[in-house]
PDB file of C-alpha atoms in Angstrom:
ATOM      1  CA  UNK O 101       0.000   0.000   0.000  1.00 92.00           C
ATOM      2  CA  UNK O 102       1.229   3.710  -1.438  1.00 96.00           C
ATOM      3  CA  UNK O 103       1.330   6.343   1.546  1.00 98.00           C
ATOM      4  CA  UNK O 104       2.420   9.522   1.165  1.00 98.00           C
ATOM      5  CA  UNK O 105       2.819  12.530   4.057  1.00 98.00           C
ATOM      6  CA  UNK O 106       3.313  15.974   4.009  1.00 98.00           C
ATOM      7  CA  UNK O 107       6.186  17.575   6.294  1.00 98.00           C
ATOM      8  CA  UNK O 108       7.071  21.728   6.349  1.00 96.00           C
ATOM      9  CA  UNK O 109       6.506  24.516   8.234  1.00 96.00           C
ATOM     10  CA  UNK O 110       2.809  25.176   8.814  1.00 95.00           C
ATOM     11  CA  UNK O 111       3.141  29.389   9.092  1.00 98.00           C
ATOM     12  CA  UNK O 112       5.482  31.412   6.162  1.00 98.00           C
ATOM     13  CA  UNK O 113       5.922  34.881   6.037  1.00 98.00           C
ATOM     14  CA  UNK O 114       4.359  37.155   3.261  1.00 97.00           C
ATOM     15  CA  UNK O 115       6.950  37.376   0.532  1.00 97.00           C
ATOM     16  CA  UNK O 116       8.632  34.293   1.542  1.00 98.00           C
ATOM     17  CA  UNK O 117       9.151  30.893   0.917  1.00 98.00           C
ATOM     18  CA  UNK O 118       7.423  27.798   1.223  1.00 98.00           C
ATOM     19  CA  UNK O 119       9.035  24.490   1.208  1.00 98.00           C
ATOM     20  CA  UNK O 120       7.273  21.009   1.970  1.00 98.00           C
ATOM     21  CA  UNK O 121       8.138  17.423   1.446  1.00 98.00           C
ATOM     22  CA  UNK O 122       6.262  14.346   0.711  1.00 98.00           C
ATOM     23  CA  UNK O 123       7.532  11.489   2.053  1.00 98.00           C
ATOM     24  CA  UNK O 124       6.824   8.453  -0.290  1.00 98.00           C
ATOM     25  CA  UNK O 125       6.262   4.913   1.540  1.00 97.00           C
ATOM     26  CA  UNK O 126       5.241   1.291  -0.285  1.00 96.00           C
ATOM     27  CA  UNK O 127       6.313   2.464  -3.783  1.00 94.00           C
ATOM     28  CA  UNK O 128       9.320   4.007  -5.184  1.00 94.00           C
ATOM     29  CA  UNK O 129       9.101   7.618  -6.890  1.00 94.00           C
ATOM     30  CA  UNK O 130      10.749   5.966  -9.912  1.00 93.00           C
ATOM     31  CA  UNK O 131       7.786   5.330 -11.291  1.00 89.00           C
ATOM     32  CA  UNK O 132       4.642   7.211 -12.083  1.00 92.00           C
ATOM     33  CA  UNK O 133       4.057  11.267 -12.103  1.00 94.00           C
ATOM     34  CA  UNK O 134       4.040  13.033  -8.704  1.00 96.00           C
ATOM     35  CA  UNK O 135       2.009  16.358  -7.945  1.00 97.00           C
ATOM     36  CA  UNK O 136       1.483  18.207  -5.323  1.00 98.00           C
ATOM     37  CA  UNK O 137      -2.490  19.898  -4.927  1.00 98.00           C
ATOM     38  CA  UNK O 138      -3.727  22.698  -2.979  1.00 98.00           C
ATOM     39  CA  UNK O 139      -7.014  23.765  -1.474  1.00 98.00           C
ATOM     40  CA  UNK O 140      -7.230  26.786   0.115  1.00 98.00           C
ATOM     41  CA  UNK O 141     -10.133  27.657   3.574  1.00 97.00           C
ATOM     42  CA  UNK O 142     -13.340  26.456   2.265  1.00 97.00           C
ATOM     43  CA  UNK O 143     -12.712  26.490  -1.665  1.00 98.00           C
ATOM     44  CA  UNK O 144     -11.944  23.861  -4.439  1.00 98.00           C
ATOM     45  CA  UNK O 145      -8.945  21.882  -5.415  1.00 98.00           C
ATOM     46  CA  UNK O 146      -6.215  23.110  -7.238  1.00 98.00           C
ATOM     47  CA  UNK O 147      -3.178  21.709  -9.357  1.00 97.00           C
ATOM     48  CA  UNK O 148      -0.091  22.948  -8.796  1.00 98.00           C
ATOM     49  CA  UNK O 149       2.337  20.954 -10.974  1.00 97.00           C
ATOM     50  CA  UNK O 150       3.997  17.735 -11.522  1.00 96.00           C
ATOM     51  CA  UNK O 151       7.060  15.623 -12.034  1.00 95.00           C
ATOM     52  CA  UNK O 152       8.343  12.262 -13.324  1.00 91.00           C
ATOM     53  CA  UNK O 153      11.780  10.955 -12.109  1.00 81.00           C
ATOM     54  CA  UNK O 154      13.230  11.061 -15.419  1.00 81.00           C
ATOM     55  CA  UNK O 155      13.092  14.775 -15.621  1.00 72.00           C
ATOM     56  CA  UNK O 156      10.133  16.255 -17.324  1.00 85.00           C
ATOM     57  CA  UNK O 157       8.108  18.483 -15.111  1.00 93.00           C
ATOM     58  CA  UNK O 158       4.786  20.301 -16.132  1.00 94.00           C
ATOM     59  CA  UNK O 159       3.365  23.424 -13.763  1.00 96.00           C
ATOM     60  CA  UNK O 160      -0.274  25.226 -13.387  1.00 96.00           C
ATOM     61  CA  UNK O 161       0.430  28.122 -15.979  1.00 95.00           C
ATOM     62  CA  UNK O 162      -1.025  30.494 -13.251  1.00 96.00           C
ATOM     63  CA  UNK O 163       1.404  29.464 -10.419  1.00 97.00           C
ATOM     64  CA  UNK O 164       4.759  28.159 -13.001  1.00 96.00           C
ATOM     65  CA  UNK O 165       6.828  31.563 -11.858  1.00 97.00           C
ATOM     66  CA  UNK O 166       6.323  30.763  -8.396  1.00 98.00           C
ATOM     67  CA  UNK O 167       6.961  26.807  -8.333  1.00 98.00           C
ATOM     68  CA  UNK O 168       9.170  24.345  -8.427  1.00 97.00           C
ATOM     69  CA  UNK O 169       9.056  20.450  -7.975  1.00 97.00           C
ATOM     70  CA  UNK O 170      11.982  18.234  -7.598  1.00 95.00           C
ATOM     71  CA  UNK O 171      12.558  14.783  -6.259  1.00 95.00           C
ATOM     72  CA  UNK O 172      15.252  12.959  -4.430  1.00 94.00           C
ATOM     73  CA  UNK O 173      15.307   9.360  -5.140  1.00 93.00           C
ATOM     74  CA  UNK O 174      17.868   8.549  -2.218  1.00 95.00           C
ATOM     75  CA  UNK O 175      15.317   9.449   0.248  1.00 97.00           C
ATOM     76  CA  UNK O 176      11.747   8.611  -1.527  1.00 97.00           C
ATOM     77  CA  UNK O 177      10.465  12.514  -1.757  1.00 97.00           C
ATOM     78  CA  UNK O 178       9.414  15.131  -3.517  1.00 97.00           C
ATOM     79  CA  UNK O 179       9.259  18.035  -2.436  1.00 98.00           C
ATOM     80  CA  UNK O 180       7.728  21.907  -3.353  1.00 98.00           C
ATOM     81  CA  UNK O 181       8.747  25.429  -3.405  1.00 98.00           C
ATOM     82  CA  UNK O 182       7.049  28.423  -4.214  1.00 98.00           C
ATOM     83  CA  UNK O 183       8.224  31.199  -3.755  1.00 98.00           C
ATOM     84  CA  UNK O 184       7.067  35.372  -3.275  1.00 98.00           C
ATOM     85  CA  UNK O 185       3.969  34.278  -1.356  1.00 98.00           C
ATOM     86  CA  UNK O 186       0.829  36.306  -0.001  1.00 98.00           C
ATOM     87  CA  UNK O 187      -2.170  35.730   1.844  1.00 98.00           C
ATOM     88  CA  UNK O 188      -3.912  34.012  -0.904  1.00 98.00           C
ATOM     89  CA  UNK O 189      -1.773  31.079  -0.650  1.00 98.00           C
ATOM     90  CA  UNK O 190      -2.717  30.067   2.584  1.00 98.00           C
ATOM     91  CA  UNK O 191      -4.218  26.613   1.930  1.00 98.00           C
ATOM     92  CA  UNK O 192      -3.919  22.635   3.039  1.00 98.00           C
ATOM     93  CA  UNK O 193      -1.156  21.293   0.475  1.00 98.00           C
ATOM     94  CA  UNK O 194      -1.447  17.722  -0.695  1.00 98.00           C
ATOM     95  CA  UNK O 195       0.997  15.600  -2.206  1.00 98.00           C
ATOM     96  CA  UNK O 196      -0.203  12.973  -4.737  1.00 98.00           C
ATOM     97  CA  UNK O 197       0.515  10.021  -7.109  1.00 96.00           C
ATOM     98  CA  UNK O 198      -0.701  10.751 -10.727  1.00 92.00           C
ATOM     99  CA  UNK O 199      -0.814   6.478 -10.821  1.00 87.00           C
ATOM    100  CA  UNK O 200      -1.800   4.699 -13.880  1.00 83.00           C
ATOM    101  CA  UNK O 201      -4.380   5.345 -16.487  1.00 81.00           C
ATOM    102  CA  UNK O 202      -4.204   9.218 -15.570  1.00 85.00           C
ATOM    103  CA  UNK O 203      -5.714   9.322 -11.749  1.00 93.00           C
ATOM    104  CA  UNK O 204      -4.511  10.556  -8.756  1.00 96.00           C
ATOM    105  CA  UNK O 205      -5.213   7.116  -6.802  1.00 96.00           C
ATOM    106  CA  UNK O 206      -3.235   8.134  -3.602  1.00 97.00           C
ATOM    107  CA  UNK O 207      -2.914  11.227  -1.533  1.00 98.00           C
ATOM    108  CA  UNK O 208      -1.327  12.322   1.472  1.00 98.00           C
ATOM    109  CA  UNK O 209      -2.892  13.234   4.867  1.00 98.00           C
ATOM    110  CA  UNK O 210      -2.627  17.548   3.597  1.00 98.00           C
ATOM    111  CA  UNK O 211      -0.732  20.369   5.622  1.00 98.00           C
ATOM    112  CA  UNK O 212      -1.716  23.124   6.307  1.00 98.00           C
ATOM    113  CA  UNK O 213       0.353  26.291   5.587  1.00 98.00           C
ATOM    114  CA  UNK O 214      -0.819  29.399   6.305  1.00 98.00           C
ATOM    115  CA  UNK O 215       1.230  32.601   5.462  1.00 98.00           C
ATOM    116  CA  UNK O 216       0.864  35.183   7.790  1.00 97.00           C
ATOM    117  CA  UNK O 217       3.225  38.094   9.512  1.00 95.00           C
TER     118      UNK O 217
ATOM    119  CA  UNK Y 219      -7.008  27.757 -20.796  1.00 90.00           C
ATOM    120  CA  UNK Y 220      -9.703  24.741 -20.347  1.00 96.00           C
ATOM    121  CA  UNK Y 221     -12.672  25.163 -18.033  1.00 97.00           C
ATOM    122  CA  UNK Y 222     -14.467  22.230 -15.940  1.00 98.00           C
ATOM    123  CA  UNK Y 223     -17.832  23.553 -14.414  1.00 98.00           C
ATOM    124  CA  UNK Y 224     -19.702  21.818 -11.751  1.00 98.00           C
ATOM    125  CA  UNK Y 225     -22.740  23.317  -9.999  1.00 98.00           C
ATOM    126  CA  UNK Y 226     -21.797  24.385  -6.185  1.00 98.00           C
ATOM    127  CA  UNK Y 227     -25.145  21.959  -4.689  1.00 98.00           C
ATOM    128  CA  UNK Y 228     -26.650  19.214  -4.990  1.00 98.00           C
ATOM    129  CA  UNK Y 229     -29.626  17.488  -2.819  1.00 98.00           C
ATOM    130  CA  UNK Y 230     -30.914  14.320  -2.432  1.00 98.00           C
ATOM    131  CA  UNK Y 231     -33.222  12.265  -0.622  1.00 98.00           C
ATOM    132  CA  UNK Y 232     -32.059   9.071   0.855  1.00 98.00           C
ATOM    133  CA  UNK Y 233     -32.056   5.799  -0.895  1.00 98.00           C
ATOM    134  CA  UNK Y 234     -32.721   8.139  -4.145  1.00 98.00           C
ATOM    135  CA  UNK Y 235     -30.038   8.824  -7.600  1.00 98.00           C
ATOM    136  CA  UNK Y 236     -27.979  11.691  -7.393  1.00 98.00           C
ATOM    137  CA  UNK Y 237     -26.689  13.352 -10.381  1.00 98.00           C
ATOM    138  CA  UNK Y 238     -23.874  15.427 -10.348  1.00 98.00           C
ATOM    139  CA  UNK Y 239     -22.900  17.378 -13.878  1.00 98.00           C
ATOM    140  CA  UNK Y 240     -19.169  18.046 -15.089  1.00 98.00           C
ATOM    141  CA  UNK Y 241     -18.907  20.202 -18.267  1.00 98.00           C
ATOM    142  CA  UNK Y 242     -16.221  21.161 -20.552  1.00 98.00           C
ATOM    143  CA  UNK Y 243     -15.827  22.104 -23.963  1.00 97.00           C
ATOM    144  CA  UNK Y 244     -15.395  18.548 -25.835  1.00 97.00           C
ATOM    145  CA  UNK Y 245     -14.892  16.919 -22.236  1.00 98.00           C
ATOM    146  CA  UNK Y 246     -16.152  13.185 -23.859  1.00 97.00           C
ATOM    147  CA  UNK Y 247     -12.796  13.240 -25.724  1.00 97.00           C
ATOM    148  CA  UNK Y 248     -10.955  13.392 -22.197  1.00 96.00           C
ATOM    149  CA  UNK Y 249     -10.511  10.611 -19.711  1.00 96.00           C
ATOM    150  CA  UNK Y 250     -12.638  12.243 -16.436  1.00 98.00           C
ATOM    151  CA  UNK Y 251     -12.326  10.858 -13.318  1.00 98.00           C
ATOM    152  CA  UNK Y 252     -14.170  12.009 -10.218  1.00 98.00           C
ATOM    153  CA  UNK Y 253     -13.362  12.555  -6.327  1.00 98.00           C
ATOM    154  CA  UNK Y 254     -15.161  12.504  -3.320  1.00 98.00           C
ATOM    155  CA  UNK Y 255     -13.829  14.898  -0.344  1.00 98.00           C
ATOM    156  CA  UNK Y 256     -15.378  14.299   3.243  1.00 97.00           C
ATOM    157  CA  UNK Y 257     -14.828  17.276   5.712  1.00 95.00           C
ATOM    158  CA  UNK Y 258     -11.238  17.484   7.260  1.00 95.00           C
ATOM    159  CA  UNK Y 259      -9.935  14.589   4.857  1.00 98.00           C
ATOM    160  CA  UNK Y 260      -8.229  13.859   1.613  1.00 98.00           C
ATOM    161  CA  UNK Y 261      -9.981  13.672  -1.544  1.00 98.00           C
ATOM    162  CA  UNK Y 262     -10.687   9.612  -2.305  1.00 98.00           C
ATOM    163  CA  UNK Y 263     -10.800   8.615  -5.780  1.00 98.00           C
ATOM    164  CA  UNK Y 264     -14.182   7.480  -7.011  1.00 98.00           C
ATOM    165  CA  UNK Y 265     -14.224   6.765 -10.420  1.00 98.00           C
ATOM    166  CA  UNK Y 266     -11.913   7.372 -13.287  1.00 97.00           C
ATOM    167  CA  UNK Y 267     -11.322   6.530 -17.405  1.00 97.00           C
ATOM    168  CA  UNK Y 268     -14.989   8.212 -17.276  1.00 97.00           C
ATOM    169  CA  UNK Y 269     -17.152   5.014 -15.708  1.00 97.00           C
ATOM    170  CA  UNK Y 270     -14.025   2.634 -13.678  1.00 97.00           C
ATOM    171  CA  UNK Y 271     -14.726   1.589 -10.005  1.00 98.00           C
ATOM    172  CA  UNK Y 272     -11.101   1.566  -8.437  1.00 96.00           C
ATOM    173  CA  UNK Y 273     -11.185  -1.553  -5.876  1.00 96.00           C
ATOM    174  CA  UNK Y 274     -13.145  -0.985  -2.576  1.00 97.00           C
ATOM    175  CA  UNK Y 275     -15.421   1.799  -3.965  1.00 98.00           C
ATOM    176  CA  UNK Y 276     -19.261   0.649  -4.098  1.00 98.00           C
ATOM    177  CA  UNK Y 277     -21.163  -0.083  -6.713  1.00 98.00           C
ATOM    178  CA  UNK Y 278     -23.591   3.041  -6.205  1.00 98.00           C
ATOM    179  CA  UNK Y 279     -21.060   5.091  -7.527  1.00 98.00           C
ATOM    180  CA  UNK Y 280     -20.776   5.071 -11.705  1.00 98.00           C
ATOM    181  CA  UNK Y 281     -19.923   7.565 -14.718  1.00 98.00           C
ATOM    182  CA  UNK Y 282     -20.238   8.675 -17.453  1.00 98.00           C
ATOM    183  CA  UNK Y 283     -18.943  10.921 -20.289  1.00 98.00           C
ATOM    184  CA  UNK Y 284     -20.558  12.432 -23.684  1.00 98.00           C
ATOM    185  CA  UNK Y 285     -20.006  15.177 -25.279  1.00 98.00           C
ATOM    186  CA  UNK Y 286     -19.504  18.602 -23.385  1.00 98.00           C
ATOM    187  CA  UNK Y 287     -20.840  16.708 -20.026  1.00 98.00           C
ATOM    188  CA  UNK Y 288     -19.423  14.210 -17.524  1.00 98.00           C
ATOM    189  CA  UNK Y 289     -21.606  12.978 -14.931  1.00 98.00           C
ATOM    190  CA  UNK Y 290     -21.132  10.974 -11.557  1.00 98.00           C
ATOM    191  CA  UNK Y 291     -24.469   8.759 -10.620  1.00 98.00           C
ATOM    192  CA  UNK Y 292     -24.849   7.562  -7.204  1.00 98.00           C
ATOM    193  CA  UNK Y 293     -27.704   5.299  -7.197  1.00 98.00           C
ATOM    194  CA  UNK Y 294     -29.289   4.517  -3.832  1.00 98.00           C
ATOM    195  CA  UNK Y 295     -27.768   7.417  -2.281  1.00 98.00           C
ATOM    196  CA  UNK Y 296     -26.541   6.725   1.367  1.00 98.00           C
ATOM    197  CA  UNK Y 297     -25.885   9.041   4.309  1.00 97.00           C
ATOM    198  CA  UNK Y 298     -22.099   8.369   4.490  1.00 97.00           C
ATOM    199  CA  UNK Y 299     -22.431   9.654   0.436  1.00 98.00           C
ATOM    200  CA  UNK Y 300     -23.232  13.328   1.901  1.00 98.00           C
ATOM    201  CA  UNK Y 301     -19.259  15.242   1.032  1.00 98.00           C
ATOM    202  CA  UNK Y 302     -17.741  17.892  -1.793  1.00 98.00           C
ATOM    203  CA  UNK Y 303     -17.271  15.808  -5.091  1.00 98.00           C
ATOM    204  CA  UNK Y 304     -14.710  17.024  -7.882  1.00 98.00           C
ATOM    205  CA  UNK Y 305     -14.580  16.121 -11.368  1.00 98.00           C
ATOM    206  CA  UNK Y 306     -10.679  16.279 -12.883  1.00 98.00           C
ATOM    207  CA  UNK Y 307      -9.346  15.807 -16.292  1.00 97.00           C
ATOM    208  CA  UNK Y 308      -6.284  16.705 -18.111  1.00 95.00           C
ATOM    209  CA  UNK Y 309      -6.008  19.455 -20.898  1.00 94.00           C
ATOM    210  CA  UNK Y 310      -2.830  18.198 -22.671  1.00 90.00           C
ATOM    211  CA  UNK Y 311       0.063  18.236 -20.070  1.00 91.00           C
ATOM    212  CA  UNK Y 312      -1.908  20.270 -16.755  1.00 94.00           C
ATOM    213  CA  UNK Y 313      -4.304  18.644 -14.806  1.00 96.00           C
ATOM    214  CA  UNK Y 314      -7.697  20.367 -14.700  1.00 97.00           C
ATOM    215  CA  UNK Y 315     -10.235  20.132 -11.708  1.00 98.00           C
ATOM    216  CA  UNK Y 316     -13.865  21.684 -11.394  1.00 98.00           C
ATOM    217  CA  UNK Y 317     -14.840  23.703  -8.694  1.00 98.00           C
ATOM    218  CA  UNK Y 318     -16.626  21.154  -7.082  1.00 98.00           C
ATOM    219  CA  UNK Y 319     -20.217  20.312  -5.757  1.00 98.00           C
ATOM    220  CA  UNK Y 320     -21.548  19.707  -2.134  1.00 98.00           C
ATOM    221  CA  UNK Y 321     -23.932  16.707  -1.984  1.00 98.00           C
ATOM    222  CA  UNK Y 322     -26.185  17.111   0.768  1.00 98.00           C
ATOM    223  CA  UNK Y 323     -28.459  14.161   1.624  1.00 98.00           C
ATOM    224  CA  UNK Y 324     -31.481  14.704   3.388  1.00 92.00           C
TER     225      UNK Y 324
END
């Protein structure tokens, strides 16, 4: 069985940096895409980006300047950075396997991170 | 960029069909698949490739996709069924997700 959980600091500054890792148990990140999701306070779900071990990475046009994805196969994770942040991206951040035939069939537990001064 | 629109409510009476609507511009020549969120936890894949059951979710639960419109059917809606429900597709390389729609059983 797949598990994935989310570590990182749960408060970041306006104009700073976030920076979480997913933790990948039951499954090796060599295979398959992996993405990390947001949802922020009472709203919908939304795609950040993703990224397969052999290099190719895709990110949500609205967020790409902001983001980046990388994984370390030594330790099983992936993690995510985005950078220049406000209030608006105060949200509970999955991380998730985009498994086979196109579906995200396993998510973390979600952080939450909220960015505040 | 490419649009999925779901309506924010939907209610049903126990032990009734629930209906829940996912459109898109040409969204039957996607793959859809659909999530269901319960309060304070991760969303749980319900059905995906348009109409597949992953393993472990029940038979209630089936889709479909046609033209602009993908729906979700839950047939003999439960109780435990009442939760946020997302439709999701991809539009080339990014992943796509509608806004989502509250089911509220009563």
């Amino acid at each position: 069985q797949v598990q994935l959980q989310e570590s990182g600091p749960g408060l970041v500054k306006p104009s700073g940096t976030l920076s979480l890792t997913c933790t990948v148990s039951g499954g090796s990140i060599t295979s398959y895409y992996w993405s990390w999701i947001r949802q922020p306070p009472g709203k919908g779900l939304e795609w950040i980006g993703y990224k397969y071990y052999s290099g190719g990475t895709i990110y949500n046009p609205s967020l790409k300047s902001r983001v980046t994805i990388s994984l370390d196969t030594s330790k099983n994770q992936f993690s995510l950075k985005l950078s220049s942040l406000t209030a608006a991206d105060t949200a509970v951040y999955y991380c998730a396997r985009d498994g086979p035939l196109q579906r995200f069939d396993y998510w973390g537990r979600g952080t939450l991170v909220t960015v505040s001064s | 960029s490419y649009d999925l629109t779901q309506p924010p409510s939907v209610s049903v009476s126990p032990g009734q069909t629930a209906n829940i609507i996912c459109s898109g511009d040409n969204l039957g020549d996607k793959n859809v698949c659909w999530y269901q969120q319960r309060p304070g936890q991760s969303p749980v894949l319900v059905i995906y490739q348009d109409n597949m059951r992953p393993s472990g979710i029940p038979e209630r639960f089936s889709g479909s996709n046609s033209g602009n419109t993908g729906t979700l059917t839950i047939s003999g809606t439960q109780p435990m069924d009442e939760a946020d429900y997302y439709c999701q597709t991809w539009a080339g390389s990014t992943v796509v997700f509608g806004g989502g729609t509250k089911l509220t059983v009563l």
